[in-house]
Short mmCIF file of C-alpha atoms in Angstrom, two decimals:
data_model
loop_
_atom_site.label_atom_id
_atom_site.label_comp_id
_atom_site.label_asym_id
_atom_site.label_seq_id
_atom_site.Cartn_x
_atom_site.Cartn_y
_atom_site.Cartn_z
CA UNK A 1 68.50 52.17 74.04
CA UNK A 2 69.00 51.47 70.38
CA UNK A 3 70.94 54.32 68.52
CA UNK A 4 68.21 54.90 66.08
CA UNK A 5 65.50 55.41 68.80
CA UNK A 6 68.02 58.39 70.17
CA UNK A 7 68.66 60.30 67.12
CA UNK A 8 65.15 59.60 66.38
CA UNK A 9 64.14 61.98 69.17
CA UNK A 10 67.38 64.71 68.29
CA UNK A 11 65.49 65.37 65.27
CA UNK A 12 62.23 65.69 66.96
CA UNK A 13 63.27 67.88 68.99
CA UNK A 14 65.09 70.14 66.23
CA UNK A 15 62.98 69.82 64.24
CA UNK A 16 60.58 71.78 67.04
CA UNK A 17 62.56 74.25 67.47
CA UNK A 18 61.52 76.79 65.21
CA UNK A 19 58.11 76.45 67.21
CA UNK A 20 59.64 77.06 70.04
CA UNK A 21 61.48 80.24 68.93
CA UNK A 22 58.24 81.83 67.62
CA UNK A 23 56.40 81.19 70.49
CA UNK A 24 57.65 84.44 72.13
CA UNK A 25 59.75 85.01 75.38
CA UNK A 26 59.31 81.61 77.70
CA UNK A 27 61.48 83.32 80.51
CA UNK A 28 58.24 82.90 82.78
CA UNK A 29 57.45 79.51 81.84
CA UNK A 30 59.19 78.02 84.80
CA UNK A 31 60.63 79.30 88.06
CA UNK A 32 63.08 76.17 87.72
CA UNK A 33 64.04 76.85 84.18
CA UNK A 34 67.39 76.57 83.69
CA UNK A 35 69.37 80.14 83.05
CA UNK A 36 70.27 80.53 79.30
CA UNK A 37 73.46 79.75 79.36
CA UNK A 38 72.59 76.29 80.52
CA UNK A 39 70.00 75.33 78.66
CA UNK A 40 70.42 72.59 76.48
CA UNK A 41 71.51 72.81 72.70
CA UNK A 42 70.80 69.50 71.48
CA UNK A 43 72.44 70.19 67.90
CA UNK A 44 76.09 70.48 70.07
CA UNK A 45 75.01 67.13 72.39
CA UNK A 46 76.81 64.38 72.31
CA UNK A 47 75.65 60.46 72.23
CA UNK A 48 77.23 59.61 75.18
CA UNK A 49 74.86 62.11 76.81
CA UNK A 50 72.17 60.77 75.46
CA UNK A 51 71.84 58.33 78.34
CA UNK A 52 71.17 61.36 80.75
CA UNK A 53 68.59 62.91 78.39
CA UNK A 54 66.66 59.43 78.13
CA UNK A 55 66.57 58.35 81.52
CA UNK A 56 69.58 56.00 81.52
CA UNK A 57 70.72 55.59 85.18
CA UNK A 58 73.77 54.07 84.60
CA UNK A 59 74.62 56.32 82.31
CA UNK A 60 73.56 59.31 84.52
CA UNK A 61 75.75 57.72 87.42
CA UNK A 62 79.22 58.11 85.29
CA UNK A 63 78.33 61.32 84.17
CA UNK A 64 78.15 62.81 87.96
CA UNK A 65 80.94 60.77 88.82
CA UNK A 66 83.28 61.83 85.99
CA UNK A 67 81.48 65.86 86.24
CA UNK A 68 82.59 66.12 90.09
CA UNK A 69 85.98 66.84 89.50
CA UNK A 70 85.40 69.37 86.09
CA UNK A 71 83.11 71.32 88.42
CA UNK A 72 83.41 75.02 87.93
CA UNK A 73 83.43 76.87 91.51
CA UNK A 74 82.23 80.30 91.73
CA UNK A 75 83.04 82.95 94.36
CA UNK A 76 80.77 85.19 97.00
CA UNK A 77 81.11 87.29 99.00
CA UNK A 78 78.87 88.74 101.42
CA UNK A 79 77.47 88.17 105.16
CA UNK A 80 76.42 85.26 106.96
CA UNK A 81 72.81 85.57 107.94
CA UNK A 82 72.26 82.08 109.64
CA UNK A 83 74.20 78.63 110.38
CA UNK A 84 72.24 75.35 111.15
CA UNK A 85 74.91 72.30 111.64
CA UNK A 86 72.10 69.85 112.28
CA UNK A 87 71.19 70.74 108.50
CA UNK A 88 74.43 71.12 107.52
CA UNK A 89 73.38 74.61 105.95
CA UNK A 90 74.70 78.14 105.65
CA UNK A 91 72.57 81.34 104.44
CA UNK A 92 74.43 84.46 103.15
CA UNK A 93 73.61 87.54 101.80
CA UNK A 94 76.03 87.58 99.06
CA UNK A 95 76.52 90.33 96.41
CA UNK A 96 77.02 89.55 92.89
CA UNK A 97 78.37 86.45 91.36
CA UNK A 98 79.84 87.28 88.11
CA UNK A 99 80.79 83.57 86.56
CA UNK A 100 76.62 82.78 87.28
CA UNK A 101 75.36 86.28 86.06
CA UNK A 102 73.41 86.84 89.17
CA UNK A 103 72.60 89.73 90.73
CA UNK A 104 73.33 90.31 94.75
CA UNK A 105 71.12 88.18 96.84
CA UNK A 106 70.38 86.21 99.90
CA UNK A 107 70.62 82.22 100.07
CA UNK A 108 71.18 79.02 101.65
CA UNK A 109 74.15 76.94 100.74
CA UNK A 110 74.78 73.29 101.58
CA UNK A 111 78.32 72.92 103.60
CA UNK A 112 79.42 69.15 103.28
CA UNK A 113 82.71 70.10 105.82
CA UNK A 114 81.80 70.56 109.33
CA UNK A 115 84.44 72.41 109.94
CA UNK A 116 83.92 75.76 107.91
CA UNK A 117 81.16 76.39 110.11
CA UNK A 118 83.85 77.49 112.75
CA UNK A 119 84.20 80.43 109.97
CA UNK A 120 81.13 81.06 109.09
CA UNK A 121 80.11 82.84 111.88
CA UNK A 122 76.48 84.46 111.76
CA UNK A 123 76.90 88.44 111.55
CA UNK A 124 80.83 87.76 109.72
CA UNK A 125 81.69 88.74 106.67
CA UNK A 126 82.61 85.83 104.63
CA UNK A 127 84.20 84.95 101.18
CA UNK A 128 83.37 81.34 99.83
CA UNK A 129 83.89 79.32 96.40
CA UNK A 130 80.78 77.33 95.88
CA UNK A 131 79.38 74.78 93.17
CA UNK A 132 76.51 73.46 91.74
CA UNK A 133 75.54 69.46 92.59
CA UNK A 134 72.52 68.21 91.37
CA UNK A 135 69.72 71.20 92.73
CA UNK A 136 72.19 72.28 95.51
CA UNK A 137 74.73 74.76 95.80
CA UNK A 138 77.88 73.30 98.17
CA UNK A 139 80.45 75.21 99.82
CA UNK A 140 83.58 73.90 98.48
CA UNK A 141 86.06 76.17 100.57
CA UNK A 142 85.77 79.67 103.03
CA UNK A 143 88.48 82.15 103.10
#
């Protein structure tokens, strides 16, 4: 994509913003919306991240490749409420997780090792560290 075509559609975009910002609270605009504090500012985006924003696989590829290890994990705490190995998922009723601003709730995690399921036991109380990949939230360790 030619350089020109990408800041083309920066200014676009800024130059919509004010539009945006008058057109009152879009909290409910979405149920997938992204929480404020990740939405994206494209006035602080850089052009290397342009290739994400426009579609560019390749580019998309080295971005989750060189993200993985920068991942912030995040910590709850709570009760395990069900355990399916064949899915390789883990629900808990957690309480709050400050670093995400979310309130105490119950939900399914993905667990990529087998072997924290021999922890999380349904009816146990359980601490994990979690992060975000792609839609899904992984367990990354149990303690």
């Amino acid at each position: 994509m030619k350089l020109s075509t990408a800041l083309s559609l920066i200014i676009a975009i800024s130059a919509s913003s004010p539009a945006f910002a008058q057109s009152g609270n879009m909290k409910d605009m979405s149920a997938t919306s992204p929480a404020p504090a990740q939405s994206m500012n494209m006035r602080n985006m850089d052009m290397k991240n342009m290739g994400m924003l426009m579609g560019d696989n390749k580019n998309i590829a080295k971005m989750g490749q060189a993200a993985t290890p920068n991942m912030q994990t995040h910590t709850a705490t709570g009760v395990v409420m069900a355990s399916d190995t064949s899915k390789g998922t883990v629900t808990i009723a957690h309480g709050p997780v400050a670093s995400l601003k979310w309130p105490a709730m119950t939900m399914t995690f993905t667990v990529k090792d087998k072997t924290f399921f021999d922890k999380l036991v349904v009816g146990n109380k359980a601490s994990i560290e979690f992060l975000q990949q792609g839609a899904d939230y992984v367990v990354a360790a149990v303690k």
